[in-house]
CSV table of C-alpha atoms in Angstrom, one decimal:
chain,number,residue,atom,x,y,z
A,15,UNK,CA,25.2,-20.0,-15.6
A,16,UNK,CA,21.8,-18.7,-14.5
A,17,UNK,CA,20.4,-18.4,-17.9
A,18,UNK,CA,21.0,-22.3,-18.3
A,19,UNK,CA,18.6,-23.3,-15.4
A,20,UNK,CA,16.4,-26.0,-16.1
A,21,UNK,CA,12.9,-24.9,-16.9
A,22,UNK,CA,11.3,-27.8,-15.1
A,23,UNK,CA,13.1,-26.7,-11.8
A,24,UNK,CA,12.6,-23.2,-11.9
A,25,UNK,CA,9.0,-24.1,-12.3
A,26,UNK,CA,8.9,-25.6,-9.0
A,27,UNK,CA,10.7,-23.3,-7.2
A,28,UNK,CA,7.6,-21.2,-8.6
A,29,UNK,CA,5.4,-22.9,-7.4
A,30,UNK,CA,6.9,-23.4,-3.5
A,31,UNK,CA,7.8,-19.5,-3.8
A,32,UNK,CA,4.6,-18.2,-4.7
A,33,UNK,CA,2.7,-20.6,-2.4
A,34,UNK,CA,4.9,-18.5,0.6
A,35,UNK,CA,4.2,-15.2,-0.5
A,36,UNK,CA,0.4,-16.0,-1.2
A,37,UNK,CA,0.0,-17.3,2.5
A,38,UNK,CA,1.8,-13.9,3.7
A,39,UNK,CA,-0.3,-11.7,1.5
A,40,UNK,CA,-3.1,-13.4,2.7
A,41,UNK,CA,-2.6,-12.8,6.1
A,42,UNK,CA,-1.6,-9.1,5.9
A,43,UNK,CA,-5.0,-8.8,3.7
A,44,UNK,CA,-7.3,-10.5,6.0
A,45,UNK,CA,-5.6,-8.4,8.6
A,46,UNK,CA,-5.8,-5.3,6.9
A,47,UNK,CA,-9.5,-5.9,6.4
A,48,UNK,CA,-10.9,-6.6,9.6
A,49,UNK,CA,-8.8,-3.6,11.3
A,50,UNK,CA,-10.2,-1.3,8.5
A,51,UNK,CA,-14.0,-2.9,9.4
A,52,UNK,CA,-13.2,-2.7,13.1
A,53,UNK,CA,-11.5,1.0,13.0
A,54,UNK,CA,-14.9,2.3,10.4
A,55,UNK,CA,-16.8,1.2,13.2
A,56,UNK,CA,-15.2,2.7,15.9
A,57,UNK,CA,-15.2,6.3,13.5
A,58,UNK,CA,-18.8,5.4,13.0
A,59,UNK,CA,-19.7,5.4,17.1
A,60,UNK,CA,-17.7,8.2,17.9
A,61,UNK,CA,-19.6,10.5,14.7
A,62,UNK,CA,-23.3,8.8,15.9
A,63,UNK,CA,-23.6,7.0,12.5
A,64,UNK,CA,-24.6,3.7,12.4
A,65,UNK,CA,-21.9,0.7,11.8
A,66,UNK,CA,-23.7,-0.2,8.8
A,67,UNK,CA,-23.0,3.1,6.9
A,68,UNK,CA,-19.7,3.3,8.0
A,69,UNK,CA,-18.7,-0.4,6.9
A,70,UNK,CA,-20.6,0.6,3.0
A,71,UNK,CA,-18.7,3.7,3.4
A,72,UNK,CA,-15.4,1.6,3.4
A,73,UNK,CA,-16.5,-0.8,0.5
A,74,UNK,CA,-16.3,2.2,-1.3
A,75,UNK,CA,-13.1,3.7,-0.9
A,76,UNK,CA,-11.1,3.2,-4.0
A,77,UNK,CA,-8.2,1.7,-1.8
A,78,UNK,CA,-10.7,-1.3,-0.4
A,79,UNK,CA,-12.5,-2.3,-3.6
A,80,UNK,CA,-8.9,-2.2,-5.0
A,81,UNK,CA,-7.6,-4.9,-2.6
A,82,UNK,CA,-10.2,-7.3,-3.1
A,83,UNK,CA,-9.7,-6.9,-6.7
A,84,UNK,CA,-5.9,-7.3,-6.1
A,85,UNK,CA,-6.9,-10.5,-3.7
A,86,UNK,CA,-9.0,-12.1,-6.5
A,87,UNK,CA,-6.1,-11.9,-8.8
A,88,UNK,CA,-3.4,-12.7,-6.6
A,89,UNK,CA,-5.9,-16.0,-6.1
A,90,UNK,CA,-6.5,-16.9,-9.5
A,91,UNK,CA,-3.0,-16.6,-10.7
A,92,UNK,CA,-1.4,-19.0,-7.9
A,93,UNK,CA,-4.6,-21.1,-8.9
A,94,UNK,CA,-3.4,-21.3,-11.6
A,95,UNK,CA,0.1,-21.7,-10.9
A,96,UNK,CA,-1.2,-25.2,-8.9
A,97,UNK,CA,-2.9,-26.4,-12.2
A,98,UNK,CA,-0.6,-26.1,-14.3
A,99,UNK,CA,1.9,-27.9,-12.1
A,100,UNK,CA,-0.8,-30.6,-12.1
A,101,UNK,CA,-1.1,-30.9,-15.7
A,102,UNK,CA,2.5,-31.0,-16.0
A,103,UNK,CA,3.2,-34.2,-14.0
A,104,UNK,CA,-0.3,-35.8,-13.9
A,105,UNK,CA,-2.7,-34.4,-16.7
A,106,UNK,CA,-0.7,-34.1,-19.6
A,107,UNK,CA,0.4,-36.6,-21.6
A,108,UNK,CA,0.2,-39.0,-17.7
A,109,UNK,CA,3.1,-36.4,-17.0
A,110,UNK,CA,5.8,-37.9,-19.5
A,111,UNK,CA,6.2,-34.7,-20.8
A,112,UNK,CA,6.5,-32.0,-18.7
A,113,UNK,CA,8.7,-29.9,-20.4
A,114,UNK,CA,6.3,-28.9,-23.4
A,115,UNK,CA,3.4,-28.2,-20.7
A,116,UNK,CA,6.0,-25.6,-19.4
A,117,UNK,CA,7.3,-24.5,-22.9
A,118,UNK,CA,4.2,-24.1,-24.5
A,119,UNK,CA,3.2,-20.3,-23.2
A,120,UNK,CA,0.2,-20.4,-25.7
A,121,UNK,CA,-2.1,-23.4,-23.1
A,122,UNK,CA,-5.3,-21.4,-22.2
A,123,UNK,CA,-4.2,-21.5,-18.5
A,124,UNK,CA,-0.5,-19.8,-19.3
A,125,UNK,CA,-2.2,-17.1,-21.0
A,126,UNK,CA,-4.9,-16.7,-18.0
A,127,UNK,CA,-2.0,-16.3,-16.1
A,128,UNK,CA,-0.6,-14.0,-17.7
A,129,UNK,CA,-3.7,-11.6,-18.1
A,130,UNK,CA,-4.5,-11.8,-14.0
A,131,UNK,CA,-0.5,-10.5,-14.0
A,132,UNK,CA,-1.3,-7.8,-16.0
A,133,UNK,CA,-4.9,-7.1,-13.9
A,134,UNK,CA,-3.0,-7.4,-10.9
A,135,UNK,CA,0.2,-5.0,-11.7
A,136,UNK,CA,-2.3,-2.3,-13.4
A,137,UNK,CA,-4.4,-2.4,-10.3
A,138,UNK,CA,-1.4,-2.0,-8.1
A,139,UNK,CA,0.3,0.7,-10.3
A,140,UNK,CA,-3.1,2.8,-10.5
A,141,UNK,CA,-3.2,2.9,-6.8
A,142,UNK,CA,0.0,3.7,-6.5
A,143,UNK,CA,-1.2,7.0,-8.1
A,144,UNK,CA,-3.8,7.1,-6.2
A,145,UNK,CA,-2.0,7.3,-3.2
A,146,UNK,CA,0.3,9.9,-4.4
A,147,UNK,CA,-2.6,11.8,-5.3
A,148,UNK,CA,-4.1,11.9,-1.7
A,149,UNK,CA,-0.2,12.6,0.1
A,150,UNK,CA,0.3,15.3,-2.3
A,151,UNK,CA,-2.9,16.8,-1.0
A,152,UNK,CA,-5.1,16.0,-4.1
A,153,UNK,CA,-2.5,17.8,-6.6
A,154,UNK,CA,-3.5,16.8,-10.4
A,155,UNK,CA,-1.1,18.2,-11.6
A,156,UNK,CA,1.4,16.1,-9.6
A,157,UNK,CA,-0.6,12.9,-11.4
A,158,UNK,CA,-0.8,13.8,-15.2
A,159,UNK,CA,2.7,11.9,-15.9
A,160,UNK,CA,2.0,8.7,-14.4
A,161,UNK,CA,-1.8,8.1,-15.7
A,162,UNK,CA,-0.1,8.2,-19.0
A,163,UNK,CA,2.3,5.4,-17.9
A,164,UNK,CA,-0.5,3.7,-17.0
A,165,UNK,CA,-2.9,4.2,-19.9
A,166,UNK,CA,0.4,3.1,-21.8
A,167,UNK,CA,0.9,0.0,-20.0
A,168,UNK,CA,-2.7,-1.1,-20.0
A,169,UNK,CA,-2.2,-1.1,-24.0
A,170,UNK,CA,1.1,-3.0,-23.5
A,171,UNK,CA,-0.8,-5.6,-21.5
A,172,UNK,CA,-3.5,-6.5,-23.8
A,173,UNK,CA,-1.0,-6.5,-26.3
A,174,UNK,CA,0.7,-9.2,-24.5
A,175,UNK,CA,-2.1,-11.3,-23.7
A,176,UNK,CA,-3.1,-11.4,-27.5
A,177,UNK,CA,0.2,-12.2,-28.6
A,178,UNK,CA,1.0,-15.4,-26.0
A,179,UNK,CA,-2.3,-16.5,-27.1
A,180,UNK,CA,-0.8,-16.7,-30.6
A,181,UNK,CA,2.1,-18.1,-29.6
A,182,UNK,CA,4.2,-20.7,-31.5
A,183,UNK,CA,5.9,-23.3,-29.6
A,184,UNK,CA,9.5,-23.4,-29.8
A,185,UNK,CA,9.1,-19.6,-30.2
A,186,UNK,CA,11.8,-17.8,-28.2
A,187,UNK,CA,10.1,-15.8,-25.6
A,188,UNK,CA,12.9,-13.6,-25.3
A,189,UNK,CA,13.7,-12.4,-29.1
A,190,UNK,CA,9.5,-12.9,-30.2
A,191,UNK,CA,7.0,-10.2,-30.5
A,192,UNK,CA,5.7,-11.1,-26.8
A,193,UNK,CA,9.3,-10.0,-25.5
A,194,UNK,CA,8.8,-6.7,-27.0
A,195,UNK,CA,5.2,-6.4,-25.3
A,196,UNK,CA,7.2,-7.6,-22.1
A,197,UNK,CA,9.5,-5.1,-21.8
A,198,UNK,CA,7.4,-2.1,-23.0
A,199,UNK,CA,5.5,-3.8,-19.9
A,200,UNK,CA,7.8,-3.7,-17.6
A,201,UNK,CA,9.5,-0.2,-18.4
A,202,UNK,CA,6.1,1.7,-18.1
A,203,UNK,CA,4.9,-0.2,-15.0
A,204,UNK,CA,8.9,0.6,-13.6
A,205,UNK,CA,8.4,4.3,-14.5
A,206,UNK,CA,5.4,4.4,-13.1
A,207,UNK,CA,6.6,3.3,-10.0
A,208,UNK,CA,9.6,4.8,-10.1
A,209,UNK,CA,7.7,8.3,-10.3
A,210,UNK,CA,5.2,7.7,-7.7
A,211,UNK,CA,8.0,6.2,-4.8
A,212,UNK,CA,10.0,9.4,-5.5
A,213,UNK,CA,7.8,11.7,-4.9
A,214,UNK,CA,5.6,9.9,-2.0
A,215,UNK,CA,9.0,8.9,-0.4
A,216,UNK,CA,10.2,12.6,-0.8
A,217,UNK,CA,6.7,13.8,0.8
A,218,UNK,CA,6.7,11.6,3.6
A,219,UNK,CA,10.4,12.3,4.1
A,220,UNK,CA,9.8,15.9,5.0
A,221,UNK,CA,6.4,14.9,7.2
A,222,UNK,CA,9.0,12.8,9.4
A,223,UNK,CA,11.5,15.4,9.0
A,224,UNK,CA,9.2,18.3,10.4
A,225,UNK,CA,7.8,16.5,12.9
A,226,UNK,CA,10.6,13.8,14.6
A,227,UNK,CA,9.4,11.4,16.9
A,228,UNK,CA,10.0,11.8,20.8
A,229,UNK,CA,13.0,10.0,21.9
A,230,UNK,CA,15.5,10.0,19.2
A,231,UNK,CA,15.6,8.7,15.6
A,232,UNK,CA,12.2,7.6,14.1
A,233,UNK,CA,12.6,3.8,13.1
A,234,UNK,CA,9.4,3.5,11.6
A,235,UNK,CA,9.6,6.7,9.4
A,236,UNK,CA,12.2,4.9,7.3
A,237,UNK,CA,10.1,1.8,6.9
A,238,UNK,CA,7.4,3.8,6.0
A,239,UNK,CA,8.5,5.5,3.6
A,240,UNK,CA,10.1,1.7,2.2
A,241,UNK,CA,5.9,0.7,2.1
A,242,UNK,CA,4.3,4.1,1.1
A,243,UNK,CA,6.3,4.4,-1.7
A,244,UNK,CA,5.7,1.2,-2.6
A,245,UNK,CA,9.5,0.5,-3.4
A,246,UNK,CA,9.4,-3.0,-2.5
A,247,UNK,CA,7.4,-3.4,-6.1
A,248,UNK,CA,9.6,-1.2,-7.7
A,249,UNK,CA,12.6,-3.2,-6.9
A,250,UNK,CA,11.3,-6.2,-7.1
A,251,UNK,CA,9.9,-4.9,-11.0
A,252,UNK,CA,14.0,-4.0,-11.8
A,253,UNK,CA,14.9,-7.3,-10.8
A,254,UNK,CA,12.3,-8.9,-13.4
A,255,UNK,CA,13.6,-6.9,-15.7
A,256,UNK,CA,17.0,-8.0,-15.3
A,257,UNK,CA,16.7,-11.5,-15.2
A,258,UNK,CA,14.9,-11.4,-18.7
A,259,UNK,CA,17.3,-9.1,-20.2
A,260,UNK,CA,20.2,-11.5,-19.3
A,261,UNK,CA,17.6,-14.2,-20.6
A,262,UNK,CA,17.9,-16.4,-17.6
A,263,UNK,CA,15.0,-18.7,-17.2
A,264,UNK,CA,14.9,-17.3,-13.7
A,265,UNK,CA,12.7,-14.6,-14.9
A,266,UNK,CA,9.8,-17.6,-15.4
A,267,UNK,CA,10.0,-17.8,-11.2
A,268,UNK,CA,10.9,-13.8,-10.9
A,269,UNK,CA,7.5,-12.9,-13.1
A,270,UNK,CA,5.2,-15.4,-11.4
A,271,UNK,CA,6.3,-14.1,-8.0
A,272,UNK,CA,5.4,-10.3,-9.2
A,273,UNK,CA,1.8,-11.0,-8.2
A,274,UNK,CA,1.7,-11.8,-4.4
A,275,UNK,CA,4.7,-9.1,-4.6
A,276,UNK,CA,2.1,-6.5,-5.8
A,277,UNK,CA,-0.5,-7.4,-3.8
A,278,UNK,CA,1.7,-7.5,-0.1
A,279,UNK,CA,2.7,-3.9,-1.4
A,280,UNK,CA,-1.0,-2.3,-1.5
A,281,UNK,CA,-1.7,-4.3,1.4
A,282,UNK,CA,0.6,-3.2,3.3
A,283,UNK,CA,-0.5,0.4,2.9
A,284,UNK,CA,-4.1,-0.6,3.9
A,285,UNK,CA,-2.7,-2.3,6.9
A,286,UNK,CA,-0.6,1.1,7.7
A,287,UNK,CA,-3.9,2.9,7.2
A,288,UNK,CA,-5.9,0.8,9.5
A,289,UNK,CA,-3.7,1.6,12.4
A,290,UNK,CA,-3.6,4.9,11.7
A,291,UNK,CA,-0.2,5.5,10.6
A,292,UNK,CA,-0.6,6.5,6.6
A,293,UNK,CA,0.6,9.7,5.9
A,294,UNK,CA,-2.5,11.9,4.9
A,295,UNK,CA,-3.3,14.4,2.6
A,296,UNK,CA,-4.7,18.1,3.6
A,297,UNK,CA,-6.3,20.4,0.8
A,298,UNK,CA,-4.4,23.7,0.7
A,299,UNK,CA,-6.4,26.6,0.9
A,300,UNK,CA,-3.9,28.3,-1.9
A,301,UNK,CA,-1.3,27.4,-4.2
A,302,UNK,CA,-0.6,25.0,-7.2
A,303,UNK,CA,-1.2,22.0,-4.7
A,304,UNK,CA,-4.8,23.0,-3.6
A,305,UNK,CA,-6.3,21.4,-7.7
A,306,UNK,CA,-9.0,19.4,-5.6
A,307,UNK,CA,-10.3,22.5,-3.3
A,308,UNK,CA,-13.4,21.8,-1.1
A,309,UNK,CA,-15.2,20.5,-3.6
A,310,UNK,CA,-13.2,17.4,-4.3
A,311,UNK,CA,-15.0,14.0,-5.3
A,312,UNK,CA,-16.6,12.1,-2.7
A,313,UNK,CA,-14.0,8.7,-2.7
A,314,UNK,CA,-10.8,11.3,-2.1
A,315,UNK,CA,-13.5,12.0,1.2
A,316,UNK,CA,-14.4,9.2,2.2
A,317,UNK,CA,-10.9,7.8,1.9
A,318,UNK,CA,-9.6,10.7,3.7
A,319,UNK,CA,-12.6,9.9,6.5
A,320,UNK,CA,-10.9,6.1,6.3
A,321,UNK,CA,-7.5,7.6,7.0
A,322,UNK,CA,-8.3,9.7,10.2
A,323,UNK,CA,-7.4,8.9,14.1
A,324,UNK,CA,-9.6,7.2,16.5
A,325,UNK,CA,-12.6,8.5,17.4
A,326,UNK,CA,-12.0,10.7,20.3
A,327,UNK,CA,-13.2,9.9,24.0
A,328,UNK,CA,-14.3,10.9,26.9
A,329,UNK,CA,-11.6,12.6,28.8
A,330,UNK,CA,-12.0,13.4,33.0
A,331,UNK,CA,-9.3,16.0,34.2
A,332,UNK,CA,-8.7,16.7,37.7
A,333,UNK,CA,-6.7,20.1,38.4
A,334,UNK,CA,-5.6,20.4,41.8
A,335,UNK,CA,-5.6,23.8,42.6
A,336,UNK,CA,-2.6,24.8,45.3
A,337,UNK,CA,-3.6,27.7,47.5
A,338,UNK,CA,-1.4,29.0,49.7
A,339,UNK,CA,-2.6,31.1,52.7
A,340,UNK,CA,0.3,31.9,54.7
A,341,UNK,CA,-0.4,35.3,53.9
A,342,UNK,CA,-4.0,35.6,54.7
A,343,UNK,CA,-2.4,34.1,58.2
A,344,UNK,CA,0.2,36.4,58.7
A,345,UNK,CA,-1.9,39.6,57.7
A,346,UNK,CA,-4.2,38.3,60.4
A,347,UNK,CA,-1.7,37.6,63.3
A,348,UNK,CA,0.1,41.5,62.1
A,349,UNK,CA,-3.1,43.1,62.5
A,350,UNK,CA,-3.9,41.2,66.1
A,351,UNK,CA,-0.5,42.4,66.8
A,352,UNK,CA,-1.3,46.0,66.0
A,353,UNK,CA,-4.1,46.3,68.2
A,354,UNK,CA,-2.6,44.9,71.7
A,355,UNK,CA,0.3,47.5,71.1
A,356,UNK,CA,-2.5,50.3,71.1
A,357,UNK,CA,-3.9,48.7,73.9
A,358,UNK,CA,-0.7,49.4,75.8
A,359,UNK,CA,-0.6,52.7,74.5
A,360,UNK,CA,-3.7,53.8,75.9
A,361,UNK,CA,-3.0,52.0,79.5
A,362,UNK,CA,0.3,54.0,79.6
């Protein structure tokens, strides 16, 4: 049965898991970053600013600061994850006892763990509305529902923390107080995402559906809407929640890997937006949709300024120009022709 693994294994299988998804989302960040740094710099030559501004102008964007946030947690928590594998077989006890290092969800570094998850899915989840905010061209409306999600889950997290902090070993996690704060945890961060990815996917759907790439079927239009919409978290958060409602100790490994899982889905839309394929927003001169108008804050502009094409370059066009002047020739030869038959008029 899988609730019947053995918490010692699952533990580390964690620990080999998250390891490989740390190493990915650290290549798609640090991939994501310099592109963004390279491509604000290219904007920046093309407007006349100077690369300095440009690259401040980027540490500002909501979407930036919120990856390096993201990268710091995503860092900490598999940190972590290493320690505590440590003091399992080494620190503790000269590893005897590895079981209660594992079972004890109240040790200082289980509960640190535990409140970088929670920094690290709130993060993810609040740009995940921001995102749907800038595709639905700066709609508030569109957001109300899901900031309330949010602001619901970031209750449920502290919650959480405090009560992990307090908890009693030999406790079970999955019919305690914390369980309660666990799944209120997961079912707003699962609406959440379950709101935004419908409506981003539904938005970018009718984008590729408007405006088909040359050539056939557009490929890439599914897989962005798979990484816009962020549904890789979203799945990945209904798995979670299935594997501690059947109370498998599977959801130890499934929880732990939620993290890098977050943090490869918002870097993945950075990396889209880097190359220039993010689906962008446009202010609407009329309408329900046009809430942000021109005078909308400076981040939405400055990410929107982040989002645009290359800068444009220099373009030489040579138009031949095709004359032809068989008529001028004949005309000339008629007209030559015309005045030897007068000639011979005359002579006559």
């Amino acid at each position: 049965m899988v609730a019947e693994l053995n918490l010692i294994a699952v533990n580390l299988a964690t620990v080999a898991l998250e390891s490989w998804l740390y190493g990915i989302f650290c290549v798609i960040f640090g991939s994501s970053t310099y592109l963004l740094i390279r491509r604000g710099r290219e904007l920046s030559q093309g407007s006349g600013n100077p690369s300095l501004h440009a690259t401040r102008s980027l540490w500002r964007t909501p979407m930036f600061m919120a990856s390096c946030l993201i990268a710091m947690s995503v860092t900490a928590h598999w940190i972590l994850t290493v320690y505590r594998l440590f003091d399992a077989f080494i620190n503790y006890m000269g590893g005897a006892e590895p079981l209660l290092v594992y079972a004890d969800l109240s040790m200082k570094s289980e509960v640190a763990k535990t409140a970088f998850l929670v920094v690290t899915v709130l993060t993810s989840d609040a740009m995940i509305i921001y995102r749907l905010y800038i595709v639905w061209s700066y709609n508030k409306a569109i957001i109300v529902f899901p900031i309330l999600t949010w602001l619901a889950l970031v209750a449920c997290g502290i919650a959480l923390c405090w009560q992990f902090a307090h908890y009693t070993l030999g406790e079970n996690v999955f019919n305690s107080a914390a369980g309660h704060w666990i799944t209120s945890d997961c079912v707003f961060s699962f609406v959440t995402n379950l709101y935004c990815s419908v409506l981003i996917a539904w938005r970018v759907w009718r984008t590729t559906v408007s405006a088909p790439a040359y050539g056939g079927p557009n490929i890439m239009g599914a897989l962005a809407i798979i990484i816009e919409s962020a549904a890789i978290q979203s799945v990945w958060n209904l798995f979670f929640f299935i594997t501690y409602q059947v109370k498998s100790n599977l959801q130890f490994t499934t929880i732990d890997m939620w993290v890098p899982i977050c943090g490869i889905s918002l870097t993945l839309i950075n990396l889209r937006v880097s190359l220039g394929w993010a689906h962008k927003g446009h202010v609407s001169g009329s309408g329900f949709g046009s809430s942000a108008g021109p005078h909308r804050s400076a981040h939405a502009r400055t990410f929107e300024t982040t989002n645009q094409s290359y800068a444009m370059r220099s373009l030489a066009v040579h138009v031949t120009q095709v004359v032809d002047d068989d008529v001028p020739r004949f005309s000339a030869e008629k007209d030559e022709h015309r005045r030897m038959s007068k000639g011979s008029d005359m002579s006559v």
